[in-house]
């Protein structure tokens, strides 16, 4: 594993490359989630999967990334910058998640997955929906909260170090 404290000093003088950033993310996940981390590497692609619900980050040899939670996912193109992508990935691990499902009868026709930022403010990570064939039935909403996967100040400080290095 790389020593991030040593690396942080280096990055104060030079920008962090994609390859080094992704290696630091992998090292950080191995350190804090060694019991619950699955690493899958192929010839040109790497996927890091953490726990249940499965949260994963995947990248290829050209360092095009996407982050996922369960089947929901976003690619770097949806975020605009690598910094936004990494922030969202770590927010999925360290923030509370709200899942809202809308039903007509027993049929779910709309679902959102939101990340709680602060003070009951949420950022929509993913949504999917369609037309309900049961349009005449009453709409009911089911809301489920998933607690943060990790609440560790040392982990959050390490994330902050990575974010500073990405500037």
Short mmCIF file of N, CA and C in Angstrom, two decimals:
data_model
loop_
_atom_site.label_atom_id
_atom_site.label_comp_id
_atom_site.label_asym_id
_atom_site.label_seq_id
_atom_site.Cartn_x
_atom_site.Cartn_y
_atom_site.Cartn_z
N UNK A 1 0.83 -1.19 0.00
CA UNK A 1 0.00 0.00 0.00
C UNK A 1 0.86 1.24 0.00
N UNK A 2 0.43 2.24 -0.70
CA UNK A 2 1.14 3.51 -0.70
C UNK A 2 0.84 4.28 0.57
N UNK A 3 1.81 5.03 1.02
CA UNK A 3 1.60 5.85 2.20
C UNK A 3 1.08 7.21 1.74
N UNK A 4 -0.21 7.48 2.02
CA UNK A 4 -0.84 8.69 1.53
C UNK A 4 -0.23 9.94 2.15
N UNK A 5 0.23 9.88 3.40
CA UNK A 5 0.83 11.06 4.02
C UNK A 5 2.07 11.48 3.23
N UNK A 6 2.89 10.52 2.81
CA UNK A 6 4.06 10.82 2.01
C UNK A 6 3.62 11.36 0.65
N UNK A 7 2.62 10.71 0.05
CA UNK A 7 2.15 11.12 -1.26
C UNK A 7 1.55 12.50 -1.23
N UNK A 8 0.84 12.85 -0.16
CA UNK A 8 0.21 14.16 -0.05
C UNK A 8 1.25 15.26 -0.17
N UNK A 9 2.41 15.07 0.42
CA UNK A 9 3.46 16.07 0.34
C UNK A 9 3.92 16.25 -1.11
N UNK A 10 4.03 15.17 -1.84
CA UNK A 10 4.44 15.24 -3.24
C UNK A 10 3.39 16.00 -4.06
N UNK A 11 2.10 15.73 -3.83
CA UNK A 11 1.04 16.30 -4.64
C UNK A 11 0.82 17.78 -4.38
N UNK A 12 1.40 18.30 -3.32
CA UNK A 12 1.29 19.73 -3.11
C UNK A 12 2.05 20.47 -4.20
N UNK A 13 2.98 19.81 -4.86
CA UNK A 13 3.82 20.45 -5.87
C UNK A 13 3.51 20.00 -7.29
N UNK A 14 2.73 18.93 -7.45
CA UNK A 14 2.42 18.46 -8.80
C UNK A 14 1.01 17.90 -8.82
N UNK A 15 0.30 18.05 -9.93
CA UNK A 15 -1.06 17.52 -10.00
C UNK A 15 -1.04 15.99 -9.99
N UNK A 16 -2.09 15.42 -9.46
CA UNK A 16 -2.20 13.96 -9.36
C UNK A 16 -2.72 13.41 -10.70
N UNK A 17 -2.12 12.34 -11.18
CA UNK A 17 -2.56 11.74 -12.44
C UNK A 17 -3.72 10.79 -12.17
N UNK A 18 -4.45 10.46 -13.23
CA UNK A 18 -5.57 9.53 -13.11
C UNK A 18 -5.12 8.19 -12.54
N UNK A 19 -4.02 7.68 -13.05
CA UNK A 19 -3.54 6.37 -12.62
C UNK A 19 -3.19 6.38 -11.14
N UNK A 20 -2.50 7.41 -10.69
CA UNK A 20 -2.12 7.49 -9.27
C UNK A 20 -3.35 7.69 -8.40
N UNK A 21 -4.29 8.52 -8.84
CA UNK A 21 -5.52 8.75 -8.08
C UNK A 21 -6.27 7.43 -7.88
N UNK A 22 -6.46 6.68 -8.95
CA UNK A 22 -7.20 5.43 -8.85
C UNK A 22 -6.45 4.41 -8.01
N UNK A 23 -5.11 4.42 -8.03
CA UNK A 23 -4.34 3.52 -7.18
C UNK A 23 -4.53 3.90 -5.72
N UNK A 24 -4.58 5.20 -5.42
CA UNK A 24 -4.81 5.64 -4.04
C UNK A 24 -6.21 5.27 -3.56
N UNK A 25 -7.20 5.37 -4.44
CA UNK A 25 -8.55 4.95 -4.08
C UNK A 25 -8.56 3.46 -3.77
N UNK A 26 -7.91 2.67 -4.60
CA UNK A 26 -7.83 1.22 -4.36
C UNK A 26 -7.13 0.92 -3.04
N UNK A 27 -6.01 1.58 -2.77
CA UNK A 27 -5.28 1.37 -1.52
C UNK A 27 -6.12 1.77 -0.31
N UNK A 28 -6.83 2.88 -0.41
CA UNK A 28 -7.67 3.35 0.69
C UNK A 28 -8.79 2.36 0.97
N UNK A 29 -9.42 1.85 -0.07
CA UNK A 29 -10.48 0.86 0.11
C UNK A 29 -9.93 -0.44 0.69
N UNK A 30 -8.75 -0.85 0.26
CA UNK A 30 -8.15 -2.06 0.82
C UNK A 30 -7.85 -1.89 2.31
N UNK A 31 -7.41 -0.70 2.68
CA UNK A 31 -7.09 -0.46 4.09
C UNK A 31 -8.32 -0.48 4.98
N UNK A 32 -9.41 0.16 4.55
CA UNK A 32 -10.59 0.29 5.40
C UNK A 32 -11.65 -0.77 5.18
N UNK A 33 -11.64 -1.43 4.04
CA UNK A 33 -12.67 -2.43 3.72
C UNK A 33 -12.06 -3.77 3.35
N UNK A 34 -10.93 -4.11 3.93
CA UNK A 34 -10.23 -5.34 3.53
C UNK A 34 -11.14 -6.57 3.64
N UNK A 35 -12.01 -6.60 4.62
CA UNK A 35 -12.92 -7.74 4.82
C UNK A 35 -14.11 -7.72 3.86
N UNK A 36 -14.38 -6.58 3.24
CA UNK A 36 -15.60 -6.41 2.47
C UNK A 36 -15.34 -5.82 1.08
N UNK A 37 -14.12 -5.97 0.59
CA UNK A 37 -13.75 -5.40 -0.71
C UNK A 37 -13.43 -6.53 -1.68
N UNK A 38 -14.02 -6.42 -2.87
CA UNK A 38 -13.72 -7.38 -3.93
C UNK A 38 -13.08 -6.61 -5.08
N UNK A 39 -11.93 -7.07 -5.52
CA UNK A 39 -11.21 -6.44 -6.62
C UNK A 39 -11.21 -7.40 -7.79
N UNK A 40 -11.72 -6.92 -8.91
CA UNK A 40 -11.76 -7.74 -10.12
C UNK A 40 -10.97 -7.00 -11.19
N UNK A 41 -9.90 -7.63 -11.66
CA UNK A 41 -9.06 -7.01 -12.70
C UNK A 41 -9.03 -7.92 -13.91
N UNK A 42 -9.22 -7.28 -15.06
CA UNK A 42 -9.05 -7.98 -16.32
C UNK A 42 -7.88 -7.30 -17.04
N UNK A 43 -7.69 -7.66 -18.27
CA UNK A 43 -6.58 -7.11 -19.03
C UNK A 43 -6.59 -5.58 -19.09
N UNK A 44 -7.78 -4.99 -19.23
CA UNK A 44 -7.84 -3.54 -19.37
C UNK A 44 -8.89 -2.86 -18.49
N UNK A 45 -9.42 -3.57 -17.48
CA UNK A 45 -10.46 -2.99 -16.65
C UNK A 45 -10.33 -3.45 -15.21
N UNK A 46 -10.65 -2.54 -14.29
CA UNK A 46 -10.62 -2.85 -12.86
C UNK A 46 -11.96 -2.45 -12.25
N UNK A 47 -12.49 -3.31 -11.38
CA UNK A 47 -13.72 -3.00 -10.65
C UNK A 47 -13.45 -3.24 -9.17
N UNK A 48 -13.73 -2.21 -8.35
CA UNK A 48 -13.61 -2.30 -6.90
C UNK A 48 -15.02 -2.28 -6.33
N UNK A 49 -15.42 -3.36 -5.64
CA UNK A 49 -16.76 -3.50 -5.10
C UNK A 49 -16.70 -3.55 -3.58
N UNK A 50 -17.52 -2.71 -2.94
CA UNK A 50 -17.56 -2.64 -1.48
C UNK A 50 -18.93 -3.10 -1.00
N UNK A 51 -18.95 -4.14 -0.15
CA UNK A 51 -20.09 -4.55 0.65
C UNK A 51 -21.45 -4.67 0.03
N UNK A 52 -22.44 -4.64 0.91
CA UNK A 52 -23.86 -4.70 0.55
C UNK A 52 -24.54 -3.49 1.13
N UNK A 53 -25.36 -2.72 0.45
CA UNK A 53 -25.58 -2.91 -0.97
C UNK A 53 -24.31 -2.62 -1.74
N UNK A 54 -24.10 -3.35 -2.77
CA UNK A 54 -22.83 -3.24 -3.49
C UNK A 54 -22.64 -1.85 -4.06
N UNK A 55 -21.55 -1.22 -3.66
CA UNK A 55 -21.14 0.07 -4.20
C UNK A 55 -19.83 -0.20 -4.91
N UNK A 56 -19.73 0.21 -6.17
CA UNK A 56 -18.52 -0.10 -6.90
C UNK A 56 -18.08 1.04 -7.78
N UNK A 57 -16.80 1.06 -8.02
CA UNK A 57 -16.21 1.99 -8.97
C UNK A 57 -15.47 1.13 -9.98
N UNK A 58 -15.59 1.48 -11.24
CA UNK A 58 -15.00 0.68 -12.30
C UNK A 58 -14.27 1.63 -13.25
N UNK A 59 -13.12 1.21 -13.70
CA UNK A 59 -12.37 2.03 -14.66
C UNK A 59 -11.61 1.14 -15.61
N UNK A 60 -11.34 1.71 -16.81
CA UNK A 60 -10.62 0.93 -17.81
C UNK A 60 -9.23 1.51 -18.02
N UNK A 61 -8.50 0.97 -18.96
CA UNK A 61 -7.11 1.39 -19.18
C UNK A 61 -7.00 2.84 -19.64
N UNK A 62 -8.08 3.41 -20.19
CA UNK A 62 -8.07 4.82 -20.58
C UNK A 62 -8.55 5.71 -19.44
N UNK A 63 -8.79 5.11 -18.28
CA UNK A 63 -9.23 5.79 -17.07
C UNK A 63 -10.57 6.48 -17.26
N UNK A 64 -11.44 5.83 -18.02
CA UNK A 64 -12.84 6.24 -18.07
C UNK A 64 -13.51 5.47 -16.95
N UNK A 65 -14.20 6.21 -16.06
CA UNK A 65 -14.74 5.58 -14.87
C UNK A 65 -16.26 5.63 -14.85
N UNK A 66 -16.82 4.78 -14.02
CA UNK A 66 -18.21 4.89 -13.64
C UNK A 66 -18.34 4.37 -12.23
N UNK A 67 -19.32 4.92 -11.51
CA UNK A 67 -19.58 4.45 -10.16
C UNK A 67 -20.98 3.89 -10.10
N UNK A 68 -21.17 2.94 -9.22
CA UNK A 68 -22.43 2.24 -9.21
C UNK A 68 -22.84 1.90 -7.79
N UNK A 69 -24.13 1.77 -7.61
CA UNK A 69 -24.68 1.22 -6.37
C UNK A 69 -25.77 0.27 -6.79
N UNK A 70 -25.58 -1.02 -6.52
CA UNK A 70 -26.49 -2.01 -7.03
C UNK A 70 -26.48 -1.99 -8.55
N UNK A 71 -27.64 -1.86 -9.18
CA UNK A 71 -27.68 -1.78 -10.63
C UNK A 71 -27.65 -0.34 -11.12
N UNK A 72 -27.82 0.63 -10.21
CA UNK A 72 -27.81 2.03 -10.60
C UNK A 72 -26.38 2.46 -10.85
N UNK A 73 -26.16 3.26 -11.88
CA UNK A 73 -24.79 3.69 -12.13
C UNK A 73 -24.75 5.03 -12.87
N UNK A 74 -23.61 5.65 -12.79
CA UNK A 74 -23.33 6.90 -13.50
C UNK A 74 -21.91 6.82 -14.03
N UNK A 75 -21.70 7.36 -15.20
CA UNK A 75 -20.35 7.40 -15.74
C UNK A 75 -19.80 8.81 -15.57
N UNK A 76 -18.51 8.97 -15.82
CA UNK A 76 -17.85 10.26 -15.65
C UNK A 76 -18.53 11.34 -16.49
N UNK A 77 -19.06 10.97 -17.64
CA UNK A 77 -19.74 11.94 -18.49
C UNK A 77 -20.94 12.59 -17.83
N UNK A 78 -21.59 11.90 -16.90
CA UNK A 78 -22.73 12.46 -16.17
C UNK A 78 -22.30 13.49 -15.14
N UNK A 79 -21.05 13.46 -14.72
CA UNK A 79 -20.60 14.31 -13.64
C UNK A 79 -19.84 15.53 -14.10
N UNK A 80 -19.21 15.46 -15.23
CA UNK A 80 -18.46 16.60 -15.72
C UNK A 80 -16.99 16.54 -15.36
N UNK A 81 -16.66 16.30 -14.10
CA UNK A 81 -15.26 16.27 -13.69
C UNK A 81 -14.97 15.02 -12.87
N UNK A 82 -13.73 14.65 -12.88
CA UNK A 82 -13.29 13.50 -12.08
C UNK A 82 -13.52 13.77 -10.60
N UNK A 83 -13.33 15.02 -10.17
CA UNK A 83 -13.54 15.39 -8.77
C UNK A 83 -14.99 15.10 -8.36
N UNK A 84 -15.96 15.45 -9.21
CA UNK A 84 -17.37 15.18 -8.92
C UNK A 84 -17.64 13.68 -8.82
N UNK A 85 -17.02 12.92 -9.71
CA UNK A 85 -17.19 11.47 -9.71
C UNK A 85 -16.66 10.86 -8.41
N UNK A 86 -15.46 11.26 -8.00
CA UNK A 86 -14.87 10.73 -6.77
C UNK A 86 -15.67 11.18 -5.55
N UNK A 87 -16.13 12.44 -5.54
CA UNK A 87 -16.97 12.91 -4.43
C UNK A 87 -18.22 12.07 -4.30
N UNK A 88 -18.87 11.79 -5.41
CA UNK A 88 -20.10 10.99 -5.37
C UNK A 88 -19.82 9.57 -4.89
N UNK A 89 -18.74 8.98 -5.35
CA UNK A 89 -18.39 7.63 -4.90
C UNK A 89 -18.19 7.60 -3.39
N UNK A 90 -17.41 8.52 -2.86
CA UNK A 90 -17.18 8.52 -1.42
C UNK A 90 -18.43 8.94 -0.64
N UNK A 91 -19.28 9.78 -1.23
CA UNK A 91 -20.54 10.12 -0.57
C UNK A 91 -21.44 8.89 -0.44
N UNK A 92 -21.42 8.01 -1.44
CA UNK A 92 -22.20 6.77 -1.34
C UNK A 92 -21.74 5.92 -0.15
N UNK A 93 -20.46 6.00 0.18
CA UNK A 93 -19.93 5.22 1.30
C UNK A 93 -20.14 5.90 2.64
N UNK A 94 -20.11 7.23 2.68
CA UNK A 94 -20.06 7.94 3.96
C UNK A 94 -21.33 8.72 4.32
N UNK A 95 -22.30 8.77 3.43
CA UNK A 95 -23.53 9.53 3.68
C UNK A 95 -24.73 8.60 3.72
N UNK A 96 -25.80 9.08 4.30
CA UNK A 96 -27.05 8.33 4.34
C UNK A 96 -27.69 8.34 2.95
N UNK A 97 -28.30 7.23 2.57
CA UNK A 97 -28.92 7.06 1.26
C UNK A 97 -30.43 6.95 1.46
N UNK A 98 -31.19 7.66 0.64
CA UNK A 98 -32.66 7.57 0.67
C UNK A 98 -33.12 6.94 -0.63
N UNK A 99 -33.94 5.90 -0.51
CA UNK A 99 -34.52 5.24 -1.68
C UNK A 99 -36.03 5.46 -1.60
N UNK A 100 -36.58 6.09 -2.62
CA UNK A 100 -38.02 6.36 -2.70
C UNK A 100 -38.61 5.55 -3.85
N UNK A 101 -39.66 4.81 -3.54
CA UNK A 101 -40.35 4.01 -4.56
C UNK A 101 -41.81 4.43 -4.59
N UNK A 102 -42.33 4.68 -5.79
CA UNK A 102 -43.74 5.03 -5.96
C UNK A 102 -44.46 3.85 -6.59
N UNK A 103 -45.64 3.55 -6.03
CA UNK A 103 -46.41 2.38 -6.45
C UNK A 103 -47.80 2.79 -6.88
N UNK A 104 -48.33 2.07 -7.82
CA UNK A 104 -49.75 2.06 -8.16
C UNK A 104 -50.19 0.64 -7.87
N UNK A 105 -50.96 0.49 -6.81
CA UNK A 105 -51.29 -0.86 -6.35
C UNK A 105 -50.02 -1.49 -5.80
N UNK A 106 -49.65 -2.65 -6.31
CA UNK A 106 -48.42 -3.31 -5.87
C UNK A 106 -47.30 -3.16 -6.91
N UNK A 107 -47.55 -2.39 -7.96
CA UNK A 107 -46.57 -2.24 -9.03
C UNK A 107 -45.76 -0.95 -8.85
N UNK A 108 -44.44 -1.11 -8.73
CA UNK A 108 -43.55 0.04 -8.59
C UNK A 108 -43.33 0.64 -9.99
N UNK A 109 -43.62 1.95 -10.11
CA UNK A 109 -43.45 2.59 -11.41
C UNK A 109 -42.40 3.69 -11.42
N UNK A 110 -41.89 4.08 -10.25
CA UNK A 110 -40.87 5.12 -10.21
C UNK A 110 -39.99 4.92 -8.97
N UNK A 111 -38.68 5.07 -9.16
CA UNK A 111 -37.75 4.88 -8.04
C UNK A 111 -36.62 5.90 -8.14
N UNK A 112 -36.24 6.46 -6.99
CA UNK A 112 -35.09 7.37 -6.93
C UNK A 112 -34.15 6.92 -5.82
N UNK A 113 -32.89 7.21 -6.02
CA UNK A 113 -31.87 6.95 -5.01
C UNK A 113 -31.15 8.29 -4.80
N UNK A 114 -31.23 8.81 -3.57
CA UNK A 114 -30.68 10.11 -3.25
C UNK A 114 -29.62 9.99 -2.17
N UNK A 115 -28.62 10.86 -2.23
CA UNK A 115 -27.55 10.91 -1.23
C UNK A 115 -27.81 12.12 -0.35
N UNK A 116 -27.86 11.92 0.96
CA UNK A 116 -28.08 13.04 1.88
C UNK A 116 -26.79 13.83 2.03
N UNK A 117 -26.84 15.10 1.70
CA UNK A 117 -25.66 15.94 1.80
C UNK A 117 -25.53 16.52 3.20
N UNK A 118 -26.53 17.25 3.65
CA UNK A 118 -26.54 17.80 5.01
C UNK A 118 -27.91 18.41 5.28
N UNK A 119 -28.24 18.54 6.54
CA UNK A 119 -29.48 19.21 6.94
C UNK A 119 -30.69 18.77 6.13
N UNK A 120 -30.81 17.48 5.93
CA UNK A 120 -31.94 16.91 5.21
C UNK A 120 -32.03 17.39 3.75
N UNK A 121 -30.90 17.77 3.17
CA UNK A 121 -30.82 18.10 1.75
C UNK A 121 -30.28 16.88 1.02
N UNK A 122 -30.88 16.57 -0.12
CA UNK A 122 -30.51 15.36 -0.84
C UNK A 122 -30.07 15.68 -2.27
N UNK A 123 -29.15 14.87 -2.77
CA UNK A 123 -28.66 14.95 -4.14
C UNK A 123 -29.15 13.69 -4.86
N UNK A 124 -29.85 13.86 -5.97
CA UNK A 124 -30.36 12.69 -6.70
C UNK A 124 -29.23 12.01 -7.44
N UNK A 125 -28.96 10.78 -7.07
CA UNK A 125 -27.93 9.98 -7.72
C UNK A 125 -28.50 9.25 -8.93
N UNK A 126 -29.73 8.77 -8.78
CA UNK A 126 -30.30 7.92 -9.82
C UNK A 126 -31.81 7.96 -9.74
N UNK A 127 -32.47 7.89 -10.87
CA UNK A 127 -33.92 7.73 -10.89
C UNK A 127 -34.32 6.95 -12.13
N UNK A 128 -35.40 6.25 -12.01
CA UNK A 128 -35.93 5.48 -13.14
C UNK A 128 -37.43 5.37 -12.98
N UNK A 129 -38.10 5.41 -14.05
CA UNK A 129 -39.55 5.29 -13.98
C UNK A 129 -40.15 5.09 -15.34
N UNK A 130 -41.42 4.89 -15.31
CA UNK A 130 -42.14 4.67 -16.56
C UNK A 130 -43.61 4.86 -16.33
N UNK A 131 -44.36 4.56 -17.31
CA UNK A 131 -45.81 4.68 -17.25
C UNK A 131 -46.38 3.51 -16.47
N UNK A 132 -47.31 3.79 -15.58
CA UNK A 132 -47.98 2.72 -14.85
C UNK A 132 -49.27 2.35 -15.57
N UNK A 133 -49.45 1.07 -15.81
CA UNK A 133 -50.69 0.60 -16.43
C UNK A 133 -51.87 0.71 -15.47
N UNK A 134 -51.58 0.91 -14.19
CA UNK A 134 -52.63 1.00 -13.17
C UNK A 134 -52.86 2.45 -12.78
N UNK A 135 -53.02 3.34 -13.78
CA UNK A 135 -53.10 4.77 -13.54
C UNK A 135 -54.28 5.16 -12.65
N UNK A 136 -55.30 4.36 -12.57
CA UNK A 136 -56.49 4.70 -11.78
C UNK A 136 -56.31 4.37 -10.29
N UNK A 137 -55.28 3.60 -9.97
CA UNK A 137 -55.06 3.24 -8.57
C UNK A 137 -54.36 4.38 -7.82
N UNK A 138 -54.53 4.39 -6.52
CA UNK A 138 -53.91 5.41 -5.68
C UNK A 138 -52.40 5.22 -5.66
N UNK A 139 -51.69 6.34 -5.74
CA UNK A 139 -50.23 6.29 -5.68
C UNK A 139 -49.80 6.25 -4.22
N UNK A 140 -48.94 5.30 -3.90
CA UNK A 140 -48.33 5.23 -2.57
C UNK A 140 -46.82 5.32 -2.73
N UNK A 141 -46.18 5.85 -1.71
CA UNK A 141 -44.73 6.01 -1.75
C UNK A 141 -44.12 5.29 -0.57
N UNK A 142 -43.07 4.55 -0.84
CA UNK A 142 -42.32 3.84 0.19
C UNK A 142 -40.93 4.48 0.23
N UNK A 143 -40.51 4.89 1.43
CA UNK A 143 -39.20 5.52 1.60
C UNK A 143 -38.36 4.65 2.52
N UNK A 144 -37.15 4.37 2.08
CA UNK A 144 -36.21 3.55 2.85
C UNK A 144 -34.90 4.32 2.98
N UNK A 145 -34.31 4.27 4.17
CA UNK A 145 -33.02 4.92 4.39
C UNK A 145 -31.97 3.87 4.67
N UNK A 146 -30.81 4.04 4.05
CA UNK A 146 -29.66 3.18 4.32
C UNK A 146 -28.65 4.05 5.06
N UNK A 147 -28.20 3.58 6.20
CA UNK A 147 -27.23 4.33 6.99
C UNK A 147 -25.88 4.34 6.28
N UNK A 148 -25.02 5.29 6.61
CA UNK A 148 -23.70 5.32 5.97
C UNK A 148 -22.98 3.99 6.14
N UNK A 149 -22.29 3.60 5.10
CA UNK A 149 -21.56 2.34 5.14
C UNK A 149 -20.39 2.41 6.11
N UNK A 150 -19.78 3.58 6.20
CA UNK A 150 -18.66 3.77 7.13
C UNK A 150 -18.78 5.16 7.74
N UNK A 151 -18.58 5.24 9.05
CA UNK A 151 -18.50 6.52 9.75
C UNK A 151 -17.20 6.50 10.53
N UNK A 152 -16.16 6.95 9.89
CA UNK A 152 -14.83 6.91 10.48
C UNK A 152 -14.12 8.23 10.13
N UNK A 153 -13.84 9.05 11.14
CA UNK A 153 -13.18 10.34 10.85
C UNK A 153 -11.83 10.19 10.14
N UNK A 154 -11.08 9.15 10.46
CA UNK A 154 -9.78 8.94 9.80
C UNK A 154 -9.99 8.66 8.31
N UNK A 155 -10.99 7.87 7.96
CA UNK A 155 -11.31 7.58 6.56
C UNK A 155 -11.70 8.87 5.84
N UNK A 156 -12.53 9.69 6.49
CA UNK A 156 -12.97 10.94 5.88
C UNK A 156 -11.80 11.92 5.71
N UNK A 157 -10.85 11.92 6.63
CA UNK A 157 -9.66 12.77 6.47
C UNK A 157 -8.84 12.31 5.27
N UNK A 158 -8.73 10.99 5.09
CA UNK A 158 -7.99 10.46 3.94
C UNK A 158 -8.68 10.83 2.63
N UNK A 159 -10.02 10.82 2.62
CA UNK A 159 -10.77 11.24 1.44
C UNK A 159 -10.48 12.71 1.15
N UNK A 160 -10.48 13.52 2.20
CA UNK A 160 -10.18 14.95 2.02
C UNK A 160 -8.77 15.14 1.45
N UNK A 161 -7.81 14.35 1.91
CA UNK A 161 -6.45 14.42 1.36
C UNK A 161 -6.46 14.11 -0.14
N UNK A 162 -7.23 13.10 -0.53
CA UNK A 162 -7.32 12.76 -1.96
C UNK A 162 -7.95 13.91 -2.75
N UNK A 163 -8.99 14.50 -2.20
CA UNK A 163 -9.66 15.61 -2.89
C UNK A 163 -8.70 16.79 -3.06
N UNK A 164 -7.92 17.06 -2.05
CA UNK A 164 -6.95 18.15 -2.14
C UNK A 164 -5.91 17.82 -3.21
N UNK A 165 -5.49 16.57 -3.26
CA UNK A 165 -4.49 16.15 -4.24
C UNK A 165 -5.04 16.23 -5.67
N UNK A 166 -6.35 16.11 -5.85
CA UNK A 166 -6.95 16.14 -7.18
C UNK A 166 -7.01 17.55 -7.77
N UNK A 167 -6.86 18.56 -6.96
CA UNK A 167 -7.00 19.94 -7.47
C UNK A 167 -5.96 20.29 -8.45
#
